[in-house]
Short mmCIF file of C-alpha atoms in Angstrom, two decimals:
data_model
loop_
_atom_site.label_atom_id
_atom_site.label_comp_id
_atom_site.label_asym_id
_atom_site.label_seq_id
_atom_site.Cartn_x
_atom_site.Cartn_y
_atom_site.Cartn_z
CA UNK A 660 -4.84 4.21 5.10
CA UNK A 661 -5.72 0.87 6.30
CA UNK A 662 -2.29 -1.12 5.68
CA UNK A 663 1.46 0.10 6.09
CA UNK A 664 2.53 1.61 3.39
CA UNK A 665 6.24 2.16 1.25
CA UNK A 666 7.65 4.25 -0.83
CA UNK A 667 8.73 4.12 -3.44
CA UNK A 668 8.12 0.87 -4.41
CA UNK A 669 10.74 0.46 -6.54
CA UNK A 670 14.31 2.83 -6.90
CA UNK A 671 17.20 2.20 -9.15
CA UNK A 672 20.41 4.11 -7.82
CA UNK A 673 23.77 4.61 -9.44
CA UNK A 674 26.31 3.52 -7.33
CA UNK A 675 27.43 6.21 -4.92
CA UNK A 676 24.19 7.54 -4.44
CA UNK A 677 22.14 8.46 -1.69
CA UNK A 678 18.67 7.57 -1.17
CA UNK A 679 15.50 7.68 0.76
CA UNK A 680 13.07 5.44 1.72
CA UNK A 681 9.52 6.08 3.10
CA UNK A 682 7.20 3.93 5.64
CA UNK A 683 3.54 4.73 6.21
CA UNK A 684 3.00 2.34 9.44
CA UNK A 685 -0.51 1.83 10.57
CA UNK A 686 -2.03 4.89 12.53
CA UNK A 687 -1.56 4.45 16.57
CA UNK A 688 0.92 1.78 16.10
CA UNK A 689 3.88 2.01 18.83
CA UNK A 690 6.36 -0.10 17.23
CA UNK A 691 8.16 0.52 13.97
CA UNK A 692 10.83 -1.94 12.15
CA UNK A 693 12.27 -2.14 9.30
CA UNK A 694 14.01 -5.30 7.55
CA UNK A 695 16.09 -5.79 4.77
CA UNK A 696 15.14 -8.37 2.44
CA UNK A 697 17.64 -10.15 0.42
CA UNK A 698 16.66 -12.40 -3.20
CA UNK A 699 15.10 -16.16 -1.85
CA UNK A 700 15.72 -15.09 1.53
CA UNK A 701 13.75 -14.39 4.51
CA UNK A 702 13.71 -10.55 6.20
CA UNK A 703 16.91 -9.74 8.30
CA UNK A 704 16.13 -7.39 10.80
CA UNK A 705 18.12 -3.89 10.58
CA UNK A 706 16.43 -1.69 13.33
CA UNK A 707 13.02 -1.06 15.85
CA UNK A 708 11.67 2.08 16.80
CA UNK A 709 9.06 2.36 19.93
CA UNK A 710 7.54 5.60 19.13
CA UNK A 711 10.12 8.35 18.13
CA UNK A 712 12.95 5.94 20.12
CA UNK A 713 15.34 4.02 18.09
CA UNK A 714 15.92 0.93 20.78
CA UNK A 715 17.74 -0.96 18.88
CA UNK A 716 19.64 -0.39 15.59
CA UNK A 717 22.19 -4.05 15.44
CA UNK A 718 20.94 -4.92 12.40
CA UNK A 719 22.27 -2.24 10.55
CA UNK A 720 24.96 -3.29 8.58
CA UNK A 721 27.24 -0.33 7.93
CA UNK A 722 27.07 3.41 9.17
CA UNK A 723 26.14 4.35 5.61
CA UNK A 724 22.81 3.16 6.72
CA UNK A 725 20.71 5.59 8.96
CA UNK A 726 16.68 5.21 10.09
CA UNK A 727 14.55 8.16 11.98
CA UNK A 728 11.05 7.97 12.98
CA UNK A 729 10.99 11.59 14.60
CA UNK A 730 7.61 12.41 15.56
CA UNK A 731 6.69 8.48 16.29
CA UNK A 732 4.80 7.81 13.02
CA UNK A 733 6.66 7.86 9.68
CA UNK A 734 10.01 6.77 9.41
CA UNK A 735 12.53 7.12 6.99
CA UNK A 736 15.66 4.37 6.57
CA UNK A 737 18.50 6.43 4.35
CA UNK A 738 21.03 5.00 2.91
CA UNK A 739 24.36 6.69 2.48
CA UNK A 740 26.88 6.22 -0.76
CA UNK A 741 24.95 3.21 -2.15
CA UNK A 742 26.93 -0.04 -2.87
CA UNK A 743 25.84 -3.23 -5.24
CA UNK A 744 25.24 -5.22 -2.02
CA UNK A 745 22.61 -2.98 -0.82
CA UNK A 746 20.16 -3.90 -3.45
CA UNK A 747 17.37 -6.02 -1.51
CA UNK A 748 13.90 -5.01 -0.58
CA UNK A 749 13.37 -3.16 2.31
CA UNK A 750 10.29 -4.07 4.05
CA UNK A 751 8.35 -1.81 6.69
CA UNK A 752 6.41 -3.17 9.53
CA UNK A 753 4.73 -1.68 12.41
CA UNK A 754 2.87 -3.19 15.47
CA UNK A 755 0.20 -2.14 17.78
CA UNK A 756 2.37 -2.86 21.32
CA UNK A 757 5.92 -2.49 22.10
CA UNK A 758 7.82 -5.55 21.59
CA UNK A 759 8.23 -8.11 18.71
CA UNK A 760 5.34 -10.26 20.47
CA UNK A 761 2.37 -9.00 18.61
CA UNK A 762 1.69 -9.14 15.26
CA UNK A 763 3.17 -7.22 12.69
CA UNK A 764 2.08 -5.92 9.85
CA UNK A 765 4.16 -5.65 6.81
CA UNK A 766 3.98 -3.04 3.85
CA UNK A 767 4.80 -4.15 0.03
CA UNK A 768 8.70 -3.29 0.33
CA UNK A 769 10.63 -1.03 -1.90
CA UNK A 770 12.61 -2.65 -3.94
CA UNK A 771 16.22 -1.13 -4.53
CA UNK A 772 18.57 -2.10 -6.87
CA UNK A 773 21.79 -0.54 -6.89
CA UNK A 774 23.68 -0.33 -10.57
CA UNK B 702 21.91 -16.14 18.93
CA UNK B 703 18.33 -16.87 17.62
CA UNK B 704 18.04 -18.83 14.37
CA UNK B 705 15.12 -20.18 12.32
CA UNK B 706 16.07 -23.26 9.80
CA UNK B 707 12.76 -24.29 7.17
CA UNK B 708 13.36 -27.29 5.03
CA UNK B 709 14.31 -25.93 1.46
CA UNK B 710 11.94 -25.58 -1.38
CA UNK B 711 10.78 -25.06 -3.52
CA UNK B 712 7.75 -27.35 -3.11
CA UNK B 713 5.32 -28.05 -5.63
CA UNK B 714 2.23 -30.46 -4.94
CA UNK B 715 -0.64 -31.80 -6.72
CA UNK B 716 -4.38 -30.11 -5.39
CA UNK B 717 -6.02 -31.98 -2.63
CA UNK B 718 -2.66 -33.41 -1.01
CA UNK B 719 -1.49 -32.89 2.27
CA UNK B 720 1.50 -30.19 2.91
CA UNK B 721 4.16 -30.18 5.95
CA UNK B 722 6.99 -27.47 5.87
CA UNK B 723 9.58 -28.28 8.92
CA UNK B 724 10.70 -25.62 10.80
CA UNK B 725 12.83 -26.03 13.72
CA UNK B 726 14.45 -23.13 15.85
CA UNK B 727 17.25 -21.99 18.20
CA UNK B 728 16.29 -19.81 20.89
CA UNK B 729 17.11 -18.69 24.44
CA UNK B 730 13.82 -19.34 26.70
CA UNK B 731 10.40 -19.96 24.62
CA UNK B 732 9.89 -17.45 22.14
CA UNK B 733 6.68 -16.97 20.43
CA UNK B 734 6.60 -18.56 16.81
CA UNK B 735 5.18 -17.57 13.59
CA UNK B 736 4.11 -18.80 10.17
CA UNK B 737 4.15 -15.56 7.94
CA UNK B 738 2.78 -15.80 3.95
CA UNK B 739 3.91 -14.09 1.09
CA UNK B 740 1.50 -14.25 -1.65
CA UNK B 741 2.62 -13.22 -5.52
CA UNK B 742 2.76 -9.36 -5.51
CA UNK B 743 1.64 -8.72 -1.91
CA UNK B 744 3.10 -8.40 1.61
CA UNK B 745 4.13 -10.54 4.20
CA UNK B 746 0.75 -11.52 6.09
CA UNK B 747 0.76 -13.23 9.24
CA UNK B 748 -0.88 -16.93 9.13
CA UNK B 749 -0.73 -17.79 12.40
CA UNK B 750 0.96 -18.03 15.64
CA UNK B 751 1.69 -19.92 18.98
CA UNK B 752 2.85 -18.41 22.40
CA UNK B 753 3.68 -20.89 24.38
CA UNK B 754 4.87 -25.11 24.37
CA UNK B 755 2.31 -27.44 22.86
CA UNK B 756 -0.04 -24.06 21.60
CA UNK B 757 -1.41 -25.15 18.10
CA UNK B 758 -1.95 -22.14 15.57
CA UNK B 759 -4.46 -22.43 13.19
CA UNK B 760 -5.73 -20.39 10.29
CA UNK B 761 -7.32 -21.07 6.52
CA UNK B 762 -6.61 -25.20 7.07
CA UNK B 763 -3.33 -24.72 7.86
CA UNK B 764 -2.13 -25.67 11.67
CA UNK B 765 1.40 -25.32 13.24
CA UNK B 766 2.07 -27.04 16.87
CA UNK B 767 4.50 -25.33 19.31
CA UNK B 768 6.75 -28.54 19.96
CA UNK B 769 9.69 -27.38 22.86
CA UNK B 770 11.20 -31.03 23.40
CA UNK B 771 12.01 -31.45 19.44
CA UNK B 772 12.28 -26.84 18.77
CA UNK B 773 10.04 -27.22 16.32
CA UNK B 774 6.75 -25.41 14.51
CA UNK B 775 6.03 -27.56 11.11
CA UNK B 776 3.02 -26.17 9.18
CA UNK B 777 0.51 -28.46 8.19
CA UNK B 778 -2.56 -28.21 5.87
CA UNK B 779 -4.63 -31.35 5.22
CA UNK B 780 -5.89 -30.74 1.84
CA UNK B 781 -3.88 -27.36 -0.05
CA UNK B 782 -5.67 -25.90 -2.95
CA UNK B 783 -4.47 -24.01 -6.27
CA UNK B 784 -4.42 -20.65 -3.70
CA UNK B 785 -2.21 -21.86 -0.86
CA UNK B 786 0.46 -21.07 -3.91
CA UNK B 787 2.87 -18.40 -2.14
CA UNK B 788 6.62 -18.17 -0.21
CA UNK B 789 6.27 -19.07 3.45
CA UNK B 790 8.46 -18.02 6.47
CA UNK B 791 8.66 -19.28 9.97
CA UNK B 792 9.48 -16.98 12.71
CA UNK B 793 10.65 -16.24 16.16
CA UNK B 794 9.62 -13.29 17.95
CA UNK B 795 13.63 -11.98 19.25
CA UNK B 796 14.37 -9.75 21.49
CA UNK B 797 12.91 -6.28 19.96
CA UNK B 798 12.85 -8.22 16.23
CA UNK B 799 11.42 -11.35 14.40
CA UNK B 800 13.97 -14.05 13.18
CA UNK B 801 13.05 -15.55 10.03
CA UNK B 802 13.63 -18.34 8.15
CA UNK B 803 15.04 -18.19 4.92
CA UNK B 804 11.17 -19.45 3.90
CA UNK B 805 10.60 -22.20 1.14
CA UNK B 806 8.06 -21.38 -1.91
CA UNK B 807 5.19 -23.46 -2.25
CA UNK B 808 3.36 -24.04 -6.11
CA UNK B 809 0.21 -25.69 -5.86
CA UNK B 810 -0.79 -27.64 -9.50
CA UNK B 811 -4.64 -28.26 -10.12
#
């Protein structure tokens, strides 16, 4: 496709719960992040892949959370034993170049809510 | 660390009037700086961007100057219409990440 692209878009989970969420990023593109979204707030980063390499995962905020992007295109951020504090969209991006320098380009988010 | 602070909305102007949003940053060295746009229903879009001190951005009216003596990137449009209606976040390019600002929603009246 032309654009980066989520799913699902949206996911209700009981509490407990494991889920899955999918990114598309834009064919050829070396960098990969993803970026957790809280309500009337800006993205907080949670983790960047270059290719199939995870270089930096700080932004992930617990070990229930867990990203992969094994064979450098599509990348999956799980989440582990879902709590009410991980509802937030979770926003996809991916970039041409290494590096946060360039510009990114963002997919439509899934939005999870967590009951 | 890296931190991006945007003056609160949310903002709502008249058609025709002129629009700043302050942003002002905290940053090691002289990161690149963004104005991303979030229109209703769609993803964030990059608006435009500056590299380097005194660099102006400019995209669609709207112009951002990359001031290093105040740490600051306010976005500017002369003359916003109905359309310009949307959340917008300022951004620093981190190390391996962009830093965002919590972003301040803008609601354009005709």
């Amino acid at each position: 496709g032309a654009g980066v692209s989520q799913s699902p878009r949206y996911k209700v989970a009981k509490r407990g719960q494991d889920v899955a969420l999918r990114c598309d990023p834009i064919s050829g593109h070396v960098s990969l992040f993803w970026y957790q979204q809280a309500l009337g707030q800006g993205p907080e980063f949670l983790t960047y892949f270059q290719n199939e390499a995870q270089l930096d995962k700080s932004g992930l905020p617990s070990d229930r959370f867990f990203a992969e992007r094994p064979e450098g295109s599509v990348s999956t951020l799980k989440i582990q034993r879902t709590q009410q504090e991980d509802s937030a969209v979770y926003l996809c991006a991916s970039s041409r170049r290494e590096g946060s320098y360039n510009e990114q380009f963002f997919g439509p988010g899934t939005r999870l809510t967590v009951l | 660390g890296d931190s991006v602070t945007q003056m609160e909305g949310p903002v709502t102007l008249s058609e025709e009037a002129f629009l700043t949003i302050n942003c002002t940053y905290t940053a090691t060295g002289y990161p690149s700086l963004f104005w991303y746009v979030q229109y209703p229903g769609e993803g964030l879009q990059l608006l435009l961007k500056a590299t380097k001190a005194d660099d102006k951005g400019s995209n669609k009216g709207f112009e951002a100057t990359y001031r290093k003596e105040t740490t600051s990137f306010h976005l500017e449009k002369g003359s916003v219409q109905v359309s310009d209606s949307a959340v917008y976040f300022c951004a620093l390019a981190g190390a391996q990440k962009l830093v965002f600002g919590q972003g301040t929603r803008l609601t354009i009246n005709p």
